[in-house]
Coordinates of C-alpha atoms in Angstrom, one line a residue:
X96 CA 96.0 -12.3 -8.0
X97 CA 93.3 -11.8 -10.7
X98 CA 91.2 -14.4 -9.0
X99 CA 91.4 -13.1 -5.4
X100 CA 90.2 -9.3 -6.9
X101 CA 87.3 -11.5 -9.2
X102 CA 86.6 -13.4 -6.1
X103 CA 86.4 -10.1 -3.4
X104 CA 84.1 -8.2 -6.4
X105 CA 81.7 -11.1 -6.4
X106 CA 81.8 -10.4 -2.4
X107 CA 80.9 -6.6 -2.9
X108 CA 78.2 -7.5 -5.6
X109 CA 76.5 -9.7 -3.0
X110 CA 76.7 -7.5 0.0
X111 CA 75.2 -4.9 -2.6
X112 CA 72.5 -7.4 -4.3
X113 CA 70.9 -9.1 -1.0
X114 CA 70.2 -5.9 1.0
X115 CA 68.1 -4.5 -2.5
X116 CA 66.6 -8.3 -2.8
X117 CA 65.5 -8.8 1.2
X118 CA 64.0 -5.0 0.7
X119 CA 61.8 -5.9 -2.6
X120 CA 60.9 -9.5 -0.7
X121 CA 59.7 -7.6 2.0
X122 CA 57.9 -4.9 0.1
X123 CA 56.2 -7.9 -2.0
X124 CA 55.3 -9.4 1.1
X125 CA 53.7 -6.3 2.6
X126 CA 51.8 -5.4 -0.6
X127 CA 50.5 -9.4 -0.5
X128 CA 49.4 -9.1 2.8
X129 CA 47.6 -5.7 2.5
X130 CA 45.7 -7.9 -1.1
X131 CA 45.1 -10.6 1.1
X132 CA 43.6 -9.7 4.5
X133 CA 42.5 -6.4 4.6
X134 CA 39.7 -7.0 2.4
X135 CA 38.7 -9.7 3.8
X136 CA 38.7 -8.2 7.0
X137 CA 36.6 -5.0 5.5
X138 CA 34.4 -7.5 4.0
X139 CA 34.1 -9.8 7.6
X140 CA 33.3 -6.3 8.8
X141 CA 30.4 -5.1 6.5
X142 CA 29.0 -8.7 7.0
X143 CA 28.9 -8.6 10.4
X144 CA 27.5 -5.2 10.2
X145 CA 24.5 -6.8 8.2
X146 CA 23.9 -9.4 10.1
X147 CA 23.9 -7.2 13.5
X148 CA 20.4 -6.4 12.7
X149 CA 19.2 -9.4 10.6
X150 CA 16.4 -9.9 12.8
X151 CA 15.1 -6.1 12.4
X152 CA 12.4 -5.3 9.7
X153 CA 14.8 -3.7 6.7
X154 CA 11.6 -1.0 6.6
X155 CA 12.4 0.7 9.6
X156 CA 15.7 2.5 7.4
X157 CA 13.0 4.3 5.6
X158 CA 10.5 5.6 8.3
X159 CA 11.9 7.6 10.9
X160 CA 11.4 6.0 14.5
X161 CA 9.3 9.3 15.9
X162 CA 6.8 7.7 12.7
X163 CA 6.8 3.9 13.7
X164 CA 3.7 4.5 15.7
X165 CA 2.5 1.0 17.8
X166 CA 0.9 2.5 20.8
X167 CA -2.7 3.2 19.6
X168 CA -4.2 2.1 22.6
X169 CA -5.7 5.7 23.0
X170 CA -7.4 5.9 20.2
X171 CA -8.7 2.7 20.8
X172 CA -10.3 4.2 24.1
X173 CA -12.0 6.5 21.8
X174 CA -13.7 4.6 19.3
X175 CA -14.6 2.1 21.9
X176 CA -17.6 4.2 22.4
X177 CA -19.0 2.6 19.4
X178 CA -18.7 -0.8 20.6
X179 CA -21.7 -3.4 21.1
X180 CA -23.2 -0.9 18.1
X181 CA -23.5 -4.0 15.5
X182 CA -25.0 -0.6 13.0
X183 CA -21.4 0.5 13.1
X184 CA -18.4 -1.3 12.0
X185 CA -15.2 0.4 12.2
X186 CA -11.1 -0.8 10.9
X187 CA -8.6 1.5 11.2
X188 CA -4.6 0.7 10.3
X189 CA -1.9 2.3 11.3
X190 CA 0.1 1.4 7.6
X191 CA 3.8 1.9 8.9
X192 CA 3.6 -0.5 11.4
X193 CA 0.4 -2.8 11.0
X194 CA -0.9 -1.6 14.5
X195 CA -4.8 -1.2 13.6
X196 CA -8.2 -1.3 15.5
X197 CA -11.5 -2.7 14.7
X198 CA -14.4 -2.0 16.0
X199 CA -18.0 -4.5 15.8
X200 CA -15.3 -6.8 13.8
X201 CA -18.0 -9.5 12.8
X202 CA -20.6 -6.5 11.7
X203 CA -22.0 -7.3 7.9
X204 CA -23.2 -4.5 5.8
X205 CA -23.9 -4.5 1.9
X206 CA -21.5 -3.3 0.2
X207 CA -22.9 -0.9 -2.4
X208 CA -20.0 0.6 -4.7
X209 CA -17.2 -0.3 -2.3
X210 CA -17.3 -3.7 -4.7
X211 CA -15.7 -1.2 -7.7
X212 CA -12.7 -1.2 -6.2
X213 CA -12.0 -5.2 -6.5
X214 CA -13.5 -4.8 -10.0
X215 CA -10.9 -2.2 -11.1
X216 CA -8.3 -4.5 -9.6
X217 CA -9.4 -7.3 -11.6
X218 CA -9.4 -5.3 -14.9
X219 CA -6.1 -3.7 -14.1
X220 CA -4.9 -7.6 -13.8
X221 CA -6.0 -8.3 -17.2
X222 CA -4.3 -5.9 -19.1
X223 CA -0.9 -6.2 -17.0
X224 CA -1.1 -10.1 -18.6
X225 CA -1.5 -8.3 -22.2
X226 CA -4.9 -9.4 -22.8
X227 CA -6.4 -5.7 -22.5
X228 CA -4.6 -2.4 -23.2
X229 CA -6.0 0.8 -21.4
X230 CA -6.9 2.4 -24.8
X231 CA -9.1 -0.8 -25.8
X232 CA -12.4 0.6 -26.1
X233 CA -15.6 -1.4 -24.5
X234 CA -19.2 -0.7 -26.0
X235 CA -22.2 1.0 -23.5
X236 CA -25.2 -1.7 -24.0
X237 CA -28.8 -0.7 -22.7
X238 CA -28.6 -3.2 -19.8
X239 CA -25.5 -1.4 -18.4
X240 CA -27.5 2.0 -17.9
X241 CA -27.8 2.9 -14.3
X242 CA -29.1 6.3 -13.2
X243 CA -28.1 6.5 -9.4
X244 CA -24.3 7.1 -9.8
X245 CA -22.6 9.3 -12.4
X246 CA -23.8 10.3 -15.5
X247 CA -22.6 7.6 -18.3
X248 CA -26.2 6.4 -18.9
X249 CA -27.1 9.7 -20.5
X250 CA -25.0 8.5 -23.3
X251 CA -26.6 7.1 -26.7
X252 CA -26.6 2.5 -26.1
X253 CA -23.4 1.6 -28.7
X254 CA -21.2 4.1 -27.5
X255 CA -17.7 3.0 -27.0
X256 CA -15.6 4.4 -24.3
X257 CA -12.0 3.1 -23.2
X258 CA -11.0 0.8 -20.6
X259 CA -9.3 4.0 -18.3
X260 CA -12.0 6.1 -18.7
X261 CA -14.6 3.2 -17.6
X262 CA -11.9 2.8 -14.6
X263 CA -11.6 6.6 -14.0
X264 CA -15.6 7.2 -14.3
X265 CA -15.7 3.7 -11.5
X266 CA -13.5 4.8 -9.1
X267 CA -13.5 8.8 -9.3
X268 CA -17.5 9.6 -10.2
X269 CA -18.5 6.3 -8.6
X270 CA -20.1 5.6 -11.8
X271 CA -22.5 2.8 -11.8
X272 CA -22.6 2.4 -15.8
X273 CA -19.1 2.5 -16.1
X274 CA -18.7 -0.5 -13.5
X275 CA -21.5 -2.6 -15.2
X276 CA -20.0 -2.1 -18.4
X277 CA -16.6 -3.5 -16.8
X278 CA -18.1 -6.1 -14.9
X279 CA -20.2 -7.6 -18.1
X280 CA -16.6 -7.8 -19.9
X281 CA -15.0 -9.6 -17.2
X282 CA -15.0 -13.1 -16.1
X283 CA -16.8 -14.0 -12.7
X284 CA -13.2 -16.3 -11.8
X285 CA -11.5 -12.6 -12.7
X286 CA -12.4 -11.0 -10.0
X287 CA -12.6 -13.8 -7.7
X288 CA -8.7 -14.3 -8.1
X289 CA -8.4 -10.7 -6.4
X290 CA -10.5 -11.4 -3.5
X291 CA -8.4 -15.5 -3.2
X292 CA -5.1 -12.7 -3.6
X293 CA -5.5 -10.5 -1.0
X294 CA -6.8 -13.1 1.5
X295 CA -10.3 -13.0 1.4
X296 CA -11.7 -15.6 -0.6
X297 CA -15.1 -15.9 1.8
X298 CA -15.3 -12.4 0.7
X299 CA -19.1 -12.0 1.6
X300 CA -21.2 -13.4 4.0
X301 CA -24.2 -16.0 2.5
X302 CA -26.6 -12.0 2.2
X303 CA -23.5 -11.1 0.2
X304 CA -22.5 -8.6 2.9
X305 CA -18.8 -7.8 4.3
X306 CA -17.4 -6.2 7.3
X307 CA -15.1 -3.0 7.4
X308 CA -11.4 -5.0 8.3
X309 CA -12.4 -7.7 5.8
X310 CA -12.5 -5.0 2.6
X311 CA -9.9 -3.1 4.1
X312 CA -7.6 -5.5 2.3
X313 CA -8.2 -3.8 -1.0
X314 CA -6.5 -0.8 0.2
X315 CA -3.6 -2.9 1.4
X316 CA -3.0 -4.7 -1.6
X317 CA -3.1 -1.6 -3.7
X318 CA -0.7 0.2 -0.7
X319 CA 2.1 -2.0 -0.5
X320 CA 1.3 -3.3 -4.7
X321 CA 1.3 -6.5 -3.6
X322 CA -1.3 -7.8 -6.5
X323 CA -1.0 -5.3 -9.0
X324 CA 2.6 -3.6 -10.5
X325 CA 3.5 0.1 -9.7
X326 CA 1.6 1.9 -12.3
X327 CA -1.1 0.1 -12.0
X328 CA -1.9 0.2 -8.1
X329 CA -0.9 4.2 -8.6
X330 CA -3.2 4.8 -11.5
X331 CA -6.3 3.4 -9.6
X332 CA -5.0 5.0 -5.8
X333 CA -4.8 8.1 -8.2
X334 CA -8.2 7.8 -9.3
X335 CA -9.7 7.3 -5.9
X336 CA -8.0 9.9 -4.6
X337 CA -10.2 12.4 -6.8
X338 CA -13.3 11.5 -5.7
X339 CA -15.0 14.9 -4.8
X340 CA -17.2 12.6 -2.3
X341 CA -16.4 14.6 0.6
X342 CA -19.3 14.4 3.0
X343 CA -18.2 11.5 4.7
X344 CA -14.6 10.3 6.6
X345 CA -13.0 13.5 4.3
X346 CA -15.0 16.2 6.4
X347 CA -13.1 15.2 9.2
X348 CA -10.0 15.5 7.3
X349 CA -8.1 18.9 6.4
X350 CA -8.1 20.4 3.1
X351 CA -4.4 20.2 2.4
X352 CA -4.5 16.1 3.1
X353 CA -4.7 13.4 0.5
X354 CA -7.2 10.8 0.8
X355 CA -7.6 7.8 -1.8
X356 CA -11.4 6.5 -1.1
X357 CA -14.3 5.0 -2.1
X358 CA -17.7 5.5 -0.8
X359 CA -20.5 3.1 -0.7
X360 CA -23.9 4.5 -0.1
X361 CA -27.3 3.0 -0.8
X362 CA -30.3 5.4 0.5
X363 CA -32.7 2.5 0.1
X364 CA -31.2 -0.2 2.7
X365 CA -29.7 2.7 4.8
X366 CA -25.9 2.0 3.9
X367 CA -23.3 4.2 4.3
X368 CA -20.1 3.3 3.8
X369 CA -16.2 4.9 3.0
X370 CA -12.9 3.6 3.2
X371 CA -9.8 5.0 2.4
X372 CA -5.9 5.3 2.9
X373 CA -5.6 9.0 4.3
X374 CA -1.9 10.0 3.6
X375 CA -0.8 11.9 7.0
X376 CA 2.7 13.5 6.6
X377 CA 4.8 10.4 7.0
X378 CA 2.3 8.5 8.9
X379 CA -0.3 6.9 6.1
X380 CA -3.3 4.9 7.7
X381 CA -6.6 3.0 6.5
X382 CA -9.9 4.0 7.7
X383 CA -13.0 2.0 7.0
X384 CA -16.0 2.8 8.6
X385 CA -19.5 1.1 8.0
X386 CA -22.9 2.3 8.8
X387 CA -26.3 0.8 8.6
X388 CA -29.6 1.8 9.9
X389 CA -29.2 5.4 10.0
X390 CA -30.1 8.8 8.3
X391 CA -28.1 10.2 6.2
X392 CA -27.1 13.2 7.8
X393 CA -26.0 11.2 11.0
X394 CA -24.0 8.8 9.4
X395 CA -22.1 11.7 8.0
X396 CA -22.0 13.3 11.4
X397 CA -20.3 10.0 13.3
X398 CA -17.9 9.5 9.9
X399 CA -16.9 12.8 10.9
X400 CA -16.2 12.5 14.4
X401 CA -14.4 9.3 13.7
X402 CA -12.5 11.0 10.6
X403 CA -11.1 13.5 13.3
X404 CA -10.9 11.2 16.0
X405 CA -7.9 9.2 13.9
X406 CA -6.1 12.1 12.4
X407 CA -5.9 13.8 15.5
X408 CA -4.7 11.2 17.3
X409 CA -1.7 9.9 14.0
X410 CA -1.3 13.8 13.4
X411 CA -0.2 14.4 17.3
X412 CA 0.9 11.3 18.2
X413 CA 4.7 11.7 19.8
X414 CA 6.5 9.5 21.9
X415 CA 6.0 11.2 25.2
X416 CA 2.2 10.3 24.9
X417 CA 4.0 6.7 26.1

């Protein structure tokens, strides 16, 4: 009798145990599932979310499309007025996109004080390897003294100055003293490694002159800080963007709009030269225009019209121009 009851509570304990154990196997079963494939399927589905637009330039998430301008075939009409004109050389690019225009391509011109700019590189080269600080001062010898830029030479032969201000005298007050005392410190190979860097190592023709797409390169490198760090491609785009040159390619510019530049003008040969990255709202270029054989007061007057020709056009540019 005792057995039987034993025997029918051991029946009761498992019709009471296996319902509780089939409901915690399930439950474990559900929860391992849920561990197991749903993140792989999120993570299937973010990866085939990247890879929907692997091809694409990753850029384009930071430039709104109305800015990705490729059409400047317009403006190309325009400044094709200035074609067959080996006096004129002329490089615009449209920075966003790489779309650009050049105008009397294989013109040469000398390249007065545009060469500061590849100077400035080099030394900014040689103290991001630690073998110059910014605060290292250089000494002003007699042979550095040049009167027809800036004001440097005024100052007593042994003064010492430091490597920044010789940069900021270089780039901002076009300073001819300031670059010689630069050049004299550096190593010819020095600046020769910026020119092999950004793609021009045939820099100058055999007269030792360039053409306007050819230097354009310096801006580019210092744009996208492709040969120098962050600080150091700001620090020198900062300099050049407080020039107070502003009878050239800034005249056609408005006031409120910054323009990192450098001007290249020698009176005597009849050069006139400026290039710069103008920073339209969201739509940055590179203008480089080259003129030779001209007065001075024309050369300003076609810099000008070109100036206006390119903002105008980047400035207004909208998709239903198409």
């Amino acid at each position: 009798m005792e057995n039987k009851k034993a025997e029918n509570n051991k029946k009761i304990n498992i019709k009471i145990i296996f319902p509780s154990a089939l409901a915690a196997i399930l439950s474990l079963t559900l929860i391992w599932t849920y561990l197991i494939f749903i993140p792989r399927k999120t993570e299937n589905a973010a990866t085939d979310n990247g890879q929907k637009f692997a091809l694409l330039n990753p850029a384009r998430k930071l430039i709104a499309q109305k800015d990705l301008i490729i059409n400047i075939q317009p403006l190309r009409n325009e400044l094709n007025k200035f074609e067959g004109n080996q006096n004129i050389s002329i490089y615009f690019e449209y920075l966003p996109t790489g779309a650009n225009i050049s105008i009397n391509k294989d013109a040469q011109f000398w390249p007065a004080s545009l060469l500061k700019v590849p100077v400035t590189m080099a030394v900014a080269k040689k103290i991001e390897k630690g073998e110059w600080k910014w605060d290292n001062k250089l000494v002003l010898m007699a042979g550095d003294k040049d009167e027809k830029f800036g004001t440097l030479y005024k100052e007593p032969t042994g003064s010492t100055f430091t490597i920044e201000e010789l940069v900021r005298r270089s780039l901002k007050d076009s300073d001819n003293t300031a670059n010689f005392i630069l050049v004299r410190n550096l190593e010819l190979k020095e600046i020769e490694e910026v020119y092999e860097h950004i793609g021009t190592g045939d820099f100058f023709s055999s007269a030792g002159d360039i053409g306007a797409k050819k230097y354009s390169a310096n801006l580019r490198a210092l744009y996208n800080s492709s040969y120098l760090n962050e600080g150091s491609s700001q620090k020198l785009l900062g300099y050049l963007s407080e020039t107070e040159f502003s009878e050239y390619l800034k005249s056609g510019l408005p006031e409120n709009i910054a323009f990192a530049h450098k001007i290249g003008i020698d009176e005597e040969r009849k050069v006139y030269m400026d290039s710069g990255i103008v920073y339209a709202s969201q739509r940055p270029y590179i203008l480089t225009v080259m003129i030779s054989g001209k007065e001075k007061k024309d050369a300003q007057e076609i810099m000008k019209n070109v100036s206006e020709l390119a903002f105008g056009y980047v400035n207004n540019y909208s998709e239903n121009q198409e």
